[in-house]
mmCIF file of C-alpha atoms in Angstrom:
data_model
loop_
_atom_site.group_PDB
_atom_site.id
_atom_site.type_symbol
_atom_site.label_atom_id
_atom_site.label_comp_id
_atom_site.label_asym_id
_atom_site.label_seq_id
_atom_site.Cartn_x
_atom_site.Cartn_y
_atom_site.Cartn_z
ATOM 1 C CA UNK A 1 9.636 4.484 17.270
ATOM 2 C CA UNK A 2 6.626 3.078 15.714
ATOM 3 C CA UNK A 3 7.038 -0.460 13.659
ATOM 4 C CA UNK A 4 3.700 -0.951 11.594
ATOM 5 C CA UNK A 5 2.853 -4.198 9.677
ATOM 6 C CA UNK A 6 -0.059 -4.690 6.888
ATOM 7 C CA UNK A 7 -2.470 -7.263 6.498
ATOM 8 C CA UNK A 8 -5.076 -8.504 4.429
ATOM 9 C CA UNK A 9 -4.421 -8.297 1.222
ATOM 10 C CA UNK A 10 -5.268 -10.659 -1.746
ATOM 11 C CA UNK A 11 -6.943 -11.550 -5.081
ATOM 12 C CA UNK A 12 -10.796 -10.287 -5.441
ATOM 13 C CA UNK A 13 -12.668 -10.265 -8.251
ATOM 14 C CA UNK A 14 -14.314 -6.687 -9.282
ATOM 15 C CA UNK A 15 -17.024 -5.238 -6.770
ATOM 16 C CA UNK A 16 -15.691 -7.627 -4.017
ATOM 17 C CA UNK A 17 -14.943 -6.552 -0.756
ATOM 18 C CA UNK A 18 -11.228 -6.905 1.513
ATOM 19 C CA UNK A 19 -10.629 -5.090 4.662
ATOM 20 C CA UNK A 20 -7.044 -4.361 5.419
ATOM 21 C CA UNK A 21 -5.007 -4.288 8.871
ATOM 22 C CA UNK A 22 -2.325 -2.275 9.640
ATOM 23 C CA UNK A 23 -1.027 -3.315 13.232
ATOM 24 C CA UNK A 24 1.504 -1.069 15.264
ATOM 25 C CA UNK A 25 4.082 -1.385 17.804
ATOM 26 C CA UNK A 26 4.406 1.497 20.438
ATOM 27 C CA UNK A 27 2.655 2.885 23.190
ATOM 28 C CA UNK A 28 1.994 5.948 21.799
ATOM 29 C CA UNK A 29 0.005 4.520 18.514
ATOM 30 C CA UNK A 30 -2.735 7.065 19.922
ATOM 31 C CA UNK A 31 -0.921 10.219 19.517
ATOM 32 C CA UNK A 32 -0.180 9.088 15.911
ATOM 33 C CA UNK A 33 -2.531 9.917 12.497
ATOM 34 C CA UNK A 34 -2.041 7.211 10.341
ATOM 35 C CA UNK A 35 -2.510 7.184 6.664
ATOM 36 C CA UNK A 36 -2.918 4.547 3.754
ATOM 37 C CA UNK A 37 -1.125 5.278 0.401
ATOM 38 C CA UNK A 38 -0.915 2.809 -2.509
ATOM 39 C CA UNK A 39 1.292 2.229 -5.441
ATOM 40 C CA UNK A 40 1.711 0.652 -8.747
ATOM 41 C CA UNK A 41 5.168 -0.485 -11.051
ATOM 42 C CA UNK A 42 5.976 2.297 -12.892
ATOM 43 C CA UNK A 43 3.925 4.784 -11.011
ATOM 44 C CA UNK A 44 4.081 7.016 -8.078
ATOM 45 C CA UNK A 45 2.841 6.024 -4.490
ATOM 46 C CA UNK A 46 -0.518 7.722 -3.919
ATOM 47 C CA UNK A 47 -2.645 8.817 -1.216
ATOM 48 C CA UNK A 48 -5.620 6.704 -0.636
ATOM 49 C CA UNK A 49 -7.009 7.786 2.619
ATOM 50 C CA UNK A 50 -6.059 9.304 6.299
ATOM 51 C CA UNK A 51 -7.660 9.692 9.852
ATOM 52 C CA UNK A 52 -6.385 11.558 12.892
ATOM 53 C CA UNK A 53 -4.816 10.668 15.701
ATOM 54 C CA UNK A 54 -8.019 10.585 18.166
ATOM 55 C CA UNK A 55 -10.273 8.756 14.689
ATOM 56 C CA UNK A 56 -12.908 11.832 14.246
ATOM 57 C CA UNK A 57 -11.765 13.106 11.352
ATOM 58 C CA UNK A 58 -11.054 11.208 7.914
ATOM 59 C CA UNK A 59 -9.927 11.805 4.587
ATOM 60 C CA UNK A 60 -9.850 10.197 1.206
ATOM 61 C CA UNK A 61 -8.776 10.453 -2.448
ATOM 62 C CA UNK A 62 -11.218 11.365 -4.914
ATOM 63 C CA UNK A 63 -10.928 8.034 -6.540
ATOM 64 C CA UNK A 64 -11.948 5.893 -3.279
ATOM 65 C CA UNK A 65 -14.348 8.070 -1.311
ATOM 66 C CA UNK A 66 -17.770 6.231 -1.017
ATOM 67 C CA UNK A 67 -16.059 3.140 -1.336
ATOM 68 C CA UNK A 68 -13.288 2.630 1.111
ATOM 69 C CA UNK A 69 -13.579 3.727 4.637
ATOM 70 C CA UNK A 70 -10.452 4.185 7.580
ATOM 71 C CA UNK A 71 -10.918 3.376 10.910
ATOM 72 C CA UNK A 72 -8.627 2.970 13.908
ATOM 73 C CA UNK A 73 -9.292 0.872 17.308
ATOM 74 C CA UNK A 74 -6.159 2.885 19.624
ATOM 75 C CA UNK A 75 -6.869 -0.178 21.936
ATOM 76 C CA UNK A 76 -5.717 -2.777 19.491
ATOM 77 C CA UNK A 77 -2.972 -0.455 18.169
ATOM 78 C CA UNK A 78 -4.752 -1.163 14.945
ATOM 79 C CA UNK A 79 -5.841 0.581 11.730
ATOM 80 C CA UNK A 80 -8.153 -0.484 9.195
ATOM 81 C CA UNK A 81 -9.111 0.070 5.528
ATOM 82 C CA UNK A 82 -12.475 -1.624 4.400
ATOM 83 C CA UNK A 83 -12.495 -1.614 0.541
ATOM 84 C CA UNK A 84 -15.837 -2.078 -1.362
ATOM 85 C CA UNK A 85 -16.681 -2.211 -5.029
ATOM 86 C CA UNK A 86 -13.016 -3.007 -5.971
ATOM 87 C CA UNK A 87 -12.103 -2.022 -9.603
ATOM 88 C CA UNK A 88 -8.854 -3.338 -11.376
ATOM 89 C CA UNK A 89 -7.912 0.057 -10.904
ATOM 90 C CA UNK A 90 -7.465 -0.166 -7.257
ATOM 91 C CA UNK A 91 -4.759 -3.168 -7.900
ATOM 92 C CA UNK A 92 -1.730 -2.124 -6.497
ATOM 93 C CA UNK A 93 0.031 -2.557 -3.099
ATOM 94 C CA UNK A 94 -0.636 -1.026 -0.220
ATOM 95 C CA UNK A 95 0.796 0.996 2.929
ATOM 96 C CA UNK A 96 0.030 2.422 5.928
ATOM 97 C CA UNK A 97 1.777 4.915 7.449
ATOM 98 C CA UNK A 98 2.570 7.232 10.590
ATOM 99 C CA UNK A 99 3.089 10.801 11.813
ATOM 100 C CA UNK A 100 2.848 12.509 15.170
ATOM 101 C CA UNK A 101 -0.423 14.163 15.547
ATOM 102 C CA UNK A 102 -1.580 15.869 12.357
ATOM 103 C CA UNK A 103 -2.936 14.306 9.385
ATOM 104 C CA UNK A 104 -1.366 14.606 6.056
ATOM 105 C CA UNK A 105 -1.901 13.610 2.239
ATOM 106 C CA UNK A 106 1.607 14.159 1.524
ATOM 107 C CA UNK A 107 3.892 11.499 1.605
ATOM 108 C CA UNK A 108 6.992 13.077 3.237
ATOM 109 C CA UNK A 109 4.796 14.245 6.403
ATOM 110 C CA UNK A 110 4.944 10.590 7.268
ATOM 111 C CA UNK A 111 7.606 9.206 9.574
ATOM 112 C CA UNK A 112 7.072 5.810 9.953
ATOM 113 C CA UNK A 113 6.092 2.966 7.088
ATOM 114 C CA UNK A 114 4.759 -0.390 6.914
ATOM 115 C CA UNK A 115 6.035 -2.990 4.299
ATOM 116 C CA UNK A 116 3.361 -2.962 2.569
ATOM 117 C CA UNK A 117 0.666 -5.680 1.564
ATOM 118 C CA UNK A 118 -0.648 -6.475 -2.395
ATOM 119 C CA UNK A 119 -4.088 -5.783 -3.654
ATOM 120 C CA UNK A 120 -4.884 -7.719 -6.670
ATOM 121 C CA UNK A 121 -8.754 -6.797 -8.232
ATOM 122 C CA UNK A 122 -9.375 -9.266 -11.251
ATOM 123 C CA UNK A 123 -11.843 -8.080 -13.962
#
């Protein structure tokens, strides 16, 4: 079992910077590839980026790469999304997310879910 919580989130203006936490419980957070997905009112939840379960590989959505980057520290139990160059766009909240080894853009791969924390980007 694997209880994650998100952190971080807030109001920034457009081309600001926030860097969001996602903390786990567990003692096997390191055999887990974790995932951040996002979603907006009306609209479906979205993959935003992934990394594996050991941190060397990473991937991203077309509409963040070059601006947001994942990263994991397995000795804090902790994952990370730093988020540059906001755009109203990228308003919406966000989650992080688990699964057992291998990484996944798909939604239903993922086992475990935080609650989720909101991104507001002001224009």
């Amino acid at each position: 079992q694997v209880q994650l919580v998100e952190s971080g989130g807030g109001l920034v203006q457009a081309g600001g910077s926030l860097r969001l936490s996602c903390a786990a419980s567990g003692r096997t957070f390191s055999s887990y590839s974790m995932g951040w997905f996002r979603q907006t009112p009306g609209k479906e939840r979205e993959f935003v980026a992934a990394i594996s379960w050991r941190g060397g590989s990473t991937y991203y959505a077309d509409s963040v790469k070059g601006r947001f980057t994942i990263s994991r520290d397995n000795a804090k139990n902790t994952v990370y999304l730093q988020m540059n160059s906001l755009k109203p766009e990228d308003t919406a909240v966000y989650y992080c997310a688990a699964r057992p080894y291998s990484t996944s853009r798909y939604q239903p791969d993922y086992d475990y879910w935080g609650q989720g924390t909101q991104v507001t980007v002001s224009s």
